[in-house]
Amino acid sequence: MTPRRVSAGEPQRPARPALTRDHIVRTALAIIDSDGVAGLTMRRLGTELGVDSMAVYHHLPNKAALFHGVVEAVYAEVDLETLPETGTWRDQLTAAIRRIRQAFQRHPNALPVVATHPTTTPPMLAIADHGVKVLSAAGFAATTAFDIINCLGTYTIGQTLAEVSAPIAGDVDDPNAALAAMDPADYPHLVQAFVSGYDHRPDEQYELGLQAMLDGFERRRPRPGPQP
């Protein structure tokens, strides 16, 4: 068949991006960002890609593989190349874990997938390897270093999930209304905390927990020389 000639003034149809694993995963992540995990169906994905949904299975065998790809894409946004290589082990580890949290905050709807689909893909392995390197240089055993990385990662996922996720069953309680309904005779300490100015400060509260964990790990860090 002879290709149809396109006249000089006729607008050309934009070329469709090649159907690759990366393009599929990025499109899936965009759907989740927009409409949540429930909004991601294979039919919807196929529509967004402009292909039959069955074509996706040539690149990703099932939805679990697609979710693993989404998790990989989120972790791939963590820039390890420009992390500081000076300062204490705490400084270096804090810089890395904050970047991970920022990646999570950019994709709040994807966090339930991140929390329930641990991966061993290159971006995740690179992050873990960086953390073990920093902690090993500070004197921690490699196995302990990996445990610490797991603790910090789990804390960051859970804390960020609590901060950014929409409630499952609708609106949450208004804390001011809850405070007004509390009887000081029943909850004197809670009422005192709220009256004293307690407020939801996610960044400060995250840092409080992070630094407390690092304090505890520092106390467990082996010291050079003979031990008592």
PDB file of C-alpha atoms in Angstrom, residues 13-221:
ATOM      1  CA  ARG A  13      -0.356  13.434  13.968  1.00  0.00           C
ATOM      2  CA  PRO A  14       2.077  13.284  16.915  1.00  0.00           C
ATOM      3  CA  ALA A  15       4.077  10.097  17.034  1.00  0.00           C
ATOM      4  CA  ARG A  16       2.992   7.655  19.716  1.00  0.00           C
ATOM      5  CA  PRO A  17       5.784   6.881  22.208  1.00  0.00           C
ATOM      6  CA  ALA A  18       7.229   3.406  21.835  1.00  0.00           C
ATOM      7  CA  LEU A  19       5.609   0.859  24.119  1.00  0.00           C
ATOM      8  CA  THR A  20       8.398   0.037  26.537  1.00  0.00           C
ATOM      9  CA  ARG A  21       8.422  -1.171  30.112  1.00  0.00           C
ATOM     10  CA  ASP A  22       9.568   2.254  31.316  1.00  0.00           C
ATOM     11  CA  HIS A  23       6.806   4.069  29.407  1.00  0.00           C
ATOM     12  CA  ILE A  24       4.183   1.666  30.772  1.00  0.00           C
ATOM     13  CA  VAL A  25       5.391   2.063  34.355  1.00  0.00           C
ATOM     14  CA  ARG A  26       5.584   5.853  34.127  1.00  0.00           C
ATOM     15  CA  THR A  27       2.049   5.965  32.727  1.00  0.00           C
ATOM     16  CA  ALA A  28       0.814   3.700  35.530  1.00  0.00           C
ATOM     17  CA  LEU A  29       2.451   5.942  38.123  1.00  0.00           C
ATOM     18  CA  ALA A  30       0.819   9.003  36.558  1.00  0.00           C
ATOM     19  CA  ILE A  31      -2.591   7.317  36.797  1.00  0.00           C
ATOM     20  CA  ILE A  32      -1.994   6.474  40.460  1.00  0.00           C
ATOM     21  CA  ASP A  33      -0.840  10.037  41.150  1.00  0.00           C
ATOM     22  CA  SER A  34      -4.038  11.337  39.593  1.00  0.00           C
ATOM     23  CA  ASP A  35      -6.685   8.838  40.674  1.00  0.00           C
ATOM     24  CA  GLY A  36      -5.140   6.579  43.297  1.00  0.00           C
ATOM     25  CA  VAL A  37      -4.395   2.880  43.199  1.00  0.00           C
ATOM     26  CA  ALA A  38      -8.071   2.050  42.618  1.00  0.00           C
ATOM     27  CA  GLY A  39      -7.968   4.101  39.424  1.00  0.00           C
ATOM     28  CA  LEU A  40      -5.280   1.905  37.892  1.00  0.00           C
ATOM     29  CA  THR A  41      -6.838  -0.888  35.865  1.00  0.00           C
ATOM     30  CA  MET A  42      -5.263  -2.644  32.924  1.00  0.00           C
ATOM     31  CA  ARG A  43      -8.030  -1.323  30.690  1.00  0.00           C
ATOM     32  CA  ARG A  44      -7.409   2.237  31.860  1.00  0.00           C
ATOM     33  CA  LEU A  45      -3.681   1.761  31.382  1.00  0.00           C
ATOM     34  CA  GLY A  46      -4.201   0.467  27.855  1.00  0.00           C
ATOM     35  CA  THR A  47      -6.412   3.451  27.051  1.00  0.00           C
ATOM     36  CA  GLU A  48      -3.817   5.922  28.323  1.00  0.00           C
ATOM     37  CA  LEU A  49      -1.120   4.152  26.317  1.00  0.00           C
ATOM     38  CA  GLY A  50      -3.294   3.984  23.220  1.00  0.00           C
ATOM     39  CA  VAL A  51      -2.977   0.200  22.922  1.00  0.00           C
ATOM     40  CA  ASP A  52      -4.966  -2.902  23.682  1.00  0.00           C
ATOM     41  CA  SER A  53      -4.494  -3.709  27.358  1.00  0.00           C
ATOM     42  CA  MET A  54      -3.181  -7.160  26.452  1.00  0.00           C
ATOM     43  CA  ALA A  55      -0.137  -5.508  24.848  1.00  0.00           C
ATOM     44  CA  VAL A  56       1.044  -4.511  28.320  1.00  0.00           C
ATOM     45  CA  TYR A  57       1.546  -8.164  29.260  1.00  0.00           C
ATOM     46  CA  HIS A  58       4.314  -8.483  26.688  1.00  0.00           C
ATOM     47  CA  HIS A  59       6.401  -6.200  28.926  1.00  0.00           C
ATOM     48  CA  LEU A  60       4.982  -6.903  32.405  1.00  0.00           C
ATOM     49  CA  PRO A  61       3.497 -10.372  33.013  1.00  0.00           C
ATOM     50  CA  ASN A  62       0.905  -9.343  35.623  1.00  0.00           C
ATOM     51  CA  LYS A  63      -0.309  -6.505  37.818  1.00  0.00           C
ATOM     52  CA  ALA A  64       2.104  -7.440  40.609  1.00  0.00           C
ATOM     53  CA  ALA A  65       5.002  -6.862  38.208  1.00  0.00           C
ATOM     54  CA  LEU A  66       3.442  -3.529  37.267  1.00  0.00           C
ATOM     55  CA  PHE A  67       3.268  -2.512  40.926  1.00  0.00           C
ATOM     56  CA  HIS A  68       6.888  -3.521  41.437  1.00  0.00           C
ATOM     57  CA  GLY A  69       7.746  -1.293  38.499  1.00  0.00           C
ATOM     58  CA  VAL A  70       5.858   1.608  40.094  1.00  0.00           C
ATOM     59  CA  VAL A  71       7.820   1.165  43.336  1.00  0.00           C
ATOM     60  CA  GLU A  72      11.044   1.070  41.339  1.00  0.00           C
ATOM     61  CA  ALA A  73      10.080   4.320  39.571  1.00  0.00           C
ATOM     62  CA  VAL A  74       9.463   6.099  42.890  1.00  0.00           C
ATOM     63  CA  TYR A  75      12.815   5.024  44.330  1.00  0.00           C
ATOM     64  CA  ALA A  76      14.557   5.918  41.066  1.00  0.00           C
ATOM     65  CA  GLU A  77      13.763   9.565  41.801  1.00  0.00           C
ATOM     66  CA  VAL A  78      16.132   9.539  44.789  1.00  0.00           C
ATOM     67  CA  ASP A  79      19.312  11.273  43.623  1.00  0.00           C
ATOM     68  CA  LEU A  80      22.259   9.516  45.244  1.00  0.00           C
ATOM     69  CA  GLU A  81      24.909  11.113  43.041  1.00  0.00           C
ATOM     70  CA  THR A  82      24.750  14.543  44.722  1.00  0.00           C
ATOM     71  CA  LEU A  83      24.502  13.359  48.325  1.00  0.00           C
ATOM     72  CA  PRO A  84      27.185  14.804  50.625  1.00  0.00           C
ATOM     73  CA  GLU A  85      30.185  12.580  51.247  1.00  0.00           C
ATOM     74  CA  THR A  86      31.478  14.619  54.164  1.00  0.00           C
ATOM     75  CA  GLY A  87      30.182  15.121  57.677  1.00  0.00           C
ATOM     76  CA  THR A  88      29.270  12.517  60.260  1.00  0.00           C
ATOM     77  CA  TRP A  89      27.518   9.278  59.449  1.00  0.00           C
ATOM     78  CA  ARG A  90      24.362  10.888  60.831  1.00  0.00           C
ATOM     79  CA  ASP A  91      24.665  13.863  58.497  1.00  0.00           C
ATOM     80  CA  GLN A  92      25.091  11.627  55.460  1.00  0.00           C
ATOM     81  CA  LEU A  93      22.332   9.205  56.409  1.00  0.00           C
ATOM     82  CA  THR A  94      19.916  12.020  57.279  1.00  0.00           C
ATOM     83  CA  ALA A  95      20.479  13.635  53.875  1.00  0.00           C
ATOM     84  CA  ALA A  96      19.697  10.345  52.130  1.00  0.00           C
ATOM     85  CA  ILE A  97      16.593   9.486  54.136  1.00  0.00           C
ATOM     86  CA  ARG A  98      15.186  12.995  53.629  1.00  0.00           C
ATOM     87  CA  ARG A  99      15.501  12.573  49.876  1.00  0.00           C
ATOM     88  CA  ILE A 100      13.642   9.295  50.097  1.00  0.00           C
ATOM     89  CA  ARG A 101      10.862  10.998  52.050  1.00  0.00           C
ATOM     90  CA  GLN A 102      10.667  13.775  49.444  1.00  0.00           C
ATOM     91  CA  ALA A 103      10.213  11.166  46.705  1.00  0.00           C
ATOM     92  CA  PHE A 104       7.393   9.613  48.744  1.00  0.00           C
ATOM     93  CA  GLN A 105       5.766  13.010  49.232  1.00  0.00           C
ATOM     94  CA  ARG A 106       5.749  13.602  45.472  1.00  0.00           C
ATOM     95  CA  HIS A 107       3.698  10.420  45.015  1.00  0.00           C
ATOM     96  CA  PRO A 108       1.378  10.157  48.029  1.00  0.00           C
ATOM     97  CA  ASN A 109      -1.140   7.955  46.226  1.00  0.00           C
ATOM     98  CA  ALA A 110       1.585   5.446  45.427  1.00  0.00           C
ATOM     99  CA  LEU A 111       2.683   5.004  49.038  1.00  0.00           C
ATOM    100  CA  PRO A 112       0.325   2.076  49.763  1.00  0.00           C
ATOM    101  CA  VAL A 113       2.011   0.278  46.857  1.00  0.00           C
ATOM    102  CA  VAL A 114       5.485   1.188  48.138  1.00  0.00           C
ATOM    103  CA  ALA A 115       4.564  -0.038  51.624  1.00  0.00           C
ATOM    104  CA  THR A 116       3.293  -3.427  50.443  1.00  0.00           C
ATOM    105  CA  HIS A 117       5.600  -4.233  47.511  1.00  0.00           C
ATOM    106  CA  PRO A 118       9.207  -4.354  48.709  1.00  0.00           C
ATOM    107  CA  THR A 119      11.531  -4.611  45.737  1.00  0.00           C
ATOM    108  CA  THR A 120      15.071  -5.719  44.985  1.00  0.00           C
ATOM    109  CA  THR A 121      15.380  -3.564  41.887  1.00  0.00           C
ATOM    110  CA  PRO A 122      18.538  -1.534  41.122  1.00  0.00           C
ATOM    111  CA  PRO A 123      17.307   1.831  42.532  1.00  0.00           C
ATOM    112  CA  MET A 124      16.322   0.235  45.849  1.00  0.00           C
ATOM    113  CA  LEU A 125      19.511  -1.815  46.049  1.00  0.00           C
ATOM    114  CA  ALA A 126      21.602   1.299  45.323  1.00  0.00           C
ATOM    115  CA  ILE A 127      19.926   3.172  48.192  1.00  0.00           C
ATOM    116  CA  ALA A 128      20.481   0.284  50.607  1.00  0.00           C
ATOM    117  CA  ASP A 129      24.082  -0.110  49.456  1.00  0.00           C
ATOM    118  CA  HIS A 130      24.739   3.588  50.055  1.00  0.00           C
ATOM    119  CA  GLY A 131      23.357   3.360  53.584  1.00  0.00           C
ATOM    120  CA  VAL A 132      25.364   0.253  54.448  1.00  0.00           C
ATOM    121  CA  LYS A 133      28.506   1.930  53.093  1.00  0.00           C
ATOM    122  CA  VAL A 134      28.004   5.003  55.312  1.00  0.00           C
ATOM    123  CA  LEU A 135      27.222   2.956  58.408  1.00  0.00           C
ATOM    124  CA  SER A 136      30.028   0.459  57.851  1.00  0.00           C
ATOM    125  CA  ALA A 137      32.513   3.329  57.612  1.00  0.00           C
ATOM    126  CA  ALA A 138      31.190   4.538  60.980  1.00  0.00           C
ATOM    127  CA  GLY A 139      32.004   1.188  62.602  1.00  0.00           C
ATOM    128  CA  PHE A 140      28.712  -0.700  62.398  1.00  0.00           C
ATOM    129  CA  ALA A 141      28.756  -4.332  61.316  1.00  0.00           C
ATOM    130  CA  ALA A 142      27.292  -4.788  57.841  1.00  0.00           C
ATOM    131  CA  THR A 143      24.355  -6.834  59.146  1.00  0.00           C
ATOM    132  CA  THR A 144      23.566  -4.201  61.778  1.00  0.00           C
ATOM    133  CA  ALA A 145      23.877  -1.489  59.146  1.00  0.00           C
ATOM    134  CA  PHE A 146      21.304  -3.246  56.984  1.00  0.00           C
ATOM    135  CA  ASP A 147      18.945  -3.558  59.969  1.00  0.00           C
ATOM    136  CA  ILE A 148      19.295   0.179  60.591  1.00  0.00           C
ATOM    137  CA  ILE A 149      18.482   0.957  56.965  1.00  0.00           C
ATOM    138  CA  ASN A 150      15.381  -1.221  57.214  1.00  0.00           C
ATOM    139  CA  CYS A 151      14.284   0.537  60.426  1.00  0.00           C
ATOM    140  CA  LEU A 152      14.709   3.998  58.935  1.00  0.00           C
ATOM    141  CA  GLY A 153      12.986   3.021  55.706  1.00  0.00           C
ATOM    142  CA  THR A 154      10.013   1.475  57.482  1.00  0.00           C
ATOM    143  CA  TYR A 155       9.667   4.488  59.766  1.00  0.00           C
ATOM    144  CA  THR A 156       9.793   6.878  56.813  1.00  0.00           C
ATOM    145  CA  ILE A 157       7.196   4.940  54.820  1.00  0.00           C
ATOM    146  CA  GLY A 158       4.823   4.702  57.781  1.00  0.00           C
ATOM    147  CA  GLN A 159       5.205   8.294  58.895  1.00  0.00           C
ATOM    148  CA  THR A 160       4.796   9.700  55.391  1.00  0.00           C
ATOM    149  CA  LEU A 161       1.835   7.436  54.707  1.00  0.00           C
ATOM    150  CA  ALA A 162       0.133   8.771  57.834  1.00  0.00           C
ATOM    151  CA  GLU A 163       0.834  12.359  56.754  1.00  0.00           C
ATOM    152  CA  VAL A 164      -0.348  12.324  53.168  1.00  0.00           C
ATOM    153  CA  SER A 165      -2.858   9.521  52.666  1.00  0.00           C
ATOM    154  CA  ALA A 166      -6.546  10.252  52.280  1.00  0.00           C
ATOM    155  CA  PRO A 167      -8.770   8.517  54.849  1.00  0.00           C
ATOM    156  CA  ILE A 168     -10.286   5.237  53.645  1.00  0.00           C
ATOM    157  CA  ALA A 169     -13.795   5.861  54.943  1.00  0.00           C
ATOM    158  CA  GLY A 170     -14.219   9.566  54.310  1.00  0.00           C
ATOM    159  CA  ASP A 171     -13.361  12.639  56.330  1.00  0.00           C
ATOM    160  CA  VAL A 172     -11.341  12.405  59.533  1.00  0.00           C
ATOM    161  CA  ASP A 173     -12.460  13.905  62.813  1.00  0.00           C
ATOM    162  CA  ASP A 174     -11.862  17.594  63.299  1.00  0.00           C
ATOM    163  CA  PRO A 175      -9.227  17.746  66.082  1.00  0.00           C
ATOM    164  CA  ASN A 176     -10.621  21.066  67.349  1.00  0.00           C
ATOM    165  CA  ALA A 177     -14.083  19.564  67.636  1.00  0.00           C
ATOM    166  CA  ALA A 178     -12.611  16.534  69.378  1.00  0.00           C
ATOM    167  CA  LEU A 179     -10.794  18.804  71.821  1.00  0.00           C
ATOM    168  CA  ALA A 180     -13.943  20.745  72.548  1.00  0.00           C
ATOM    169  CA  ALA A 181     -15.753  17.498  73.333  1.00  0.00           C
ATOM    170  CA  MET A 182     -13.060  16.223  75.734  1.00  0.00           C
ATOM    171  CA  ASP A 183     -13.871  16.469  79.386  1.00  0.00           C
ATOM    172  CA  PRO A 184     -10.757  17.623  81.331  1.00  0.00           C
ATOM    173  CA  ALA A 185     -11.860  15.401  84.185  1.00  0.00           C
ATOM    174  CA  ASP A 186     -11.560  12.342  81.934  1.00  0.00           C
ATOM    175  CA  TYR A 187      -8.487  13.335  79.859  1.00  0.00           C
ATOM    176  CA  PRO A 188      -6.620  15.979  81.882  1.00  0.00           C
ATOM    177  CA  HIS A 189      -3.222  15.382  80.283  1.00  0.00           C
ATOM    178  CA  LEU A 190      -4.465  15.390  76.702  1.00  0.00           C
ATOM    179  CA  VAL A 191      -6.464  18.556  77.272  1.00  0.00           C
ATOM    180  CA  GLN A 192      -3.407  20.214  78.791  1.00  0.00           C
ATOM    181  CA  ALA A 193      -1.305  19.247  75.761  1.00  0.00           C
ATOM    182  CA  PHE A 194      -3.803  20.766  73.324  1.00  0.00           C
ATOM    183  CA  VAL A 195      -4.373  23.872  75.432  1.00  0.00           C
ATOM    184  CA  SER A 196      -0.596  24.377  75.596  1.00  0.00           C
ATOM    185  CA  GLY A 197      -0.495  24.738  71.816  1.00  0.00           C
ATOM    186  CA  TYR A 198      -0.140  21.252  70.375  1.00  0.00           C
ATOM    187  CA  ASP A 199      -0.556  21.238  66.604  1.00  0.00           C
ATOM    188  CA  HIS A 200       0.053  18.936  63.650  1.00  0.00           C
ATOM    189  CA  ARG A 201       3.574  19.722  62.370  1.00  0.00           C
ATOM    190  CA  PRO A 202       4.496  16.793  60.112  1.00  0.00           C
ATOM    191  CA  ASP A 203       8.038  17.890  59.236  1.00  0.00           C
ATOM    192  CA  GLU A 204       8.999  18.626  62.840  1.00  0.00           C
ATOM    193  CA  GLN A 205       7.359  15.458  64.103  1.00  0.00           C
ATOM    194  CA  TYR A 206       9.089  13.345  61.477  1.00  0.00           C
ATOM    195  CA  GLU A 207      12.450  14.873  62.386  1.00  0.00           C
ATOM    196  CA  LEU A 208      11.788  14.264  66.089  1.00  0.00           C
ATOM    197  CA  GLY A 209      11.354  10.553  65.476  1.00  0.00           C
ATOM    198  CA  LEU A 210      14.233  10.362  63.003  1.00  0.00           C
ATOM    199  CA  GLN A 211      16.723  12.044  65.305  1.00  0.00           C
ATOM    200  CA  ALA A 212      15.575   9.954  68.275  1.00  0.00           C
ATOM    201  CA  MET A 213      16.246   6.782  66.264  1.00  0.00           C
ATOM    202  CA  LEU A 214      19.662   8.044  65.209  1.00  0.00           C
ATOM    203  CA  ASP A 215      20.453   8.881  68.858  1.00  0.00           C
ATOM    204  CA  GLY A 216      19.678   5.291  69.770  1.00  0.00           C
ATOM    205  CA  PHE A 217      21.795   3.896  66.942  1.00  0.00           C
ATOM    206  CA  GLU A 218      24.698   6.140  67.956  1.00  0.00           C
ATOM    207  CA  ARG A 219      24.645   4.641  71.444  1.00  0.00           C
ATOM    208  CA  ARG A 220      24.909   1.193  69.870  1.00  0.00           C
ATOM    209  CA  ARG A 221      27.775   2.126  67.564  1.00  0.00           C
TER     210      ARG A 221
END
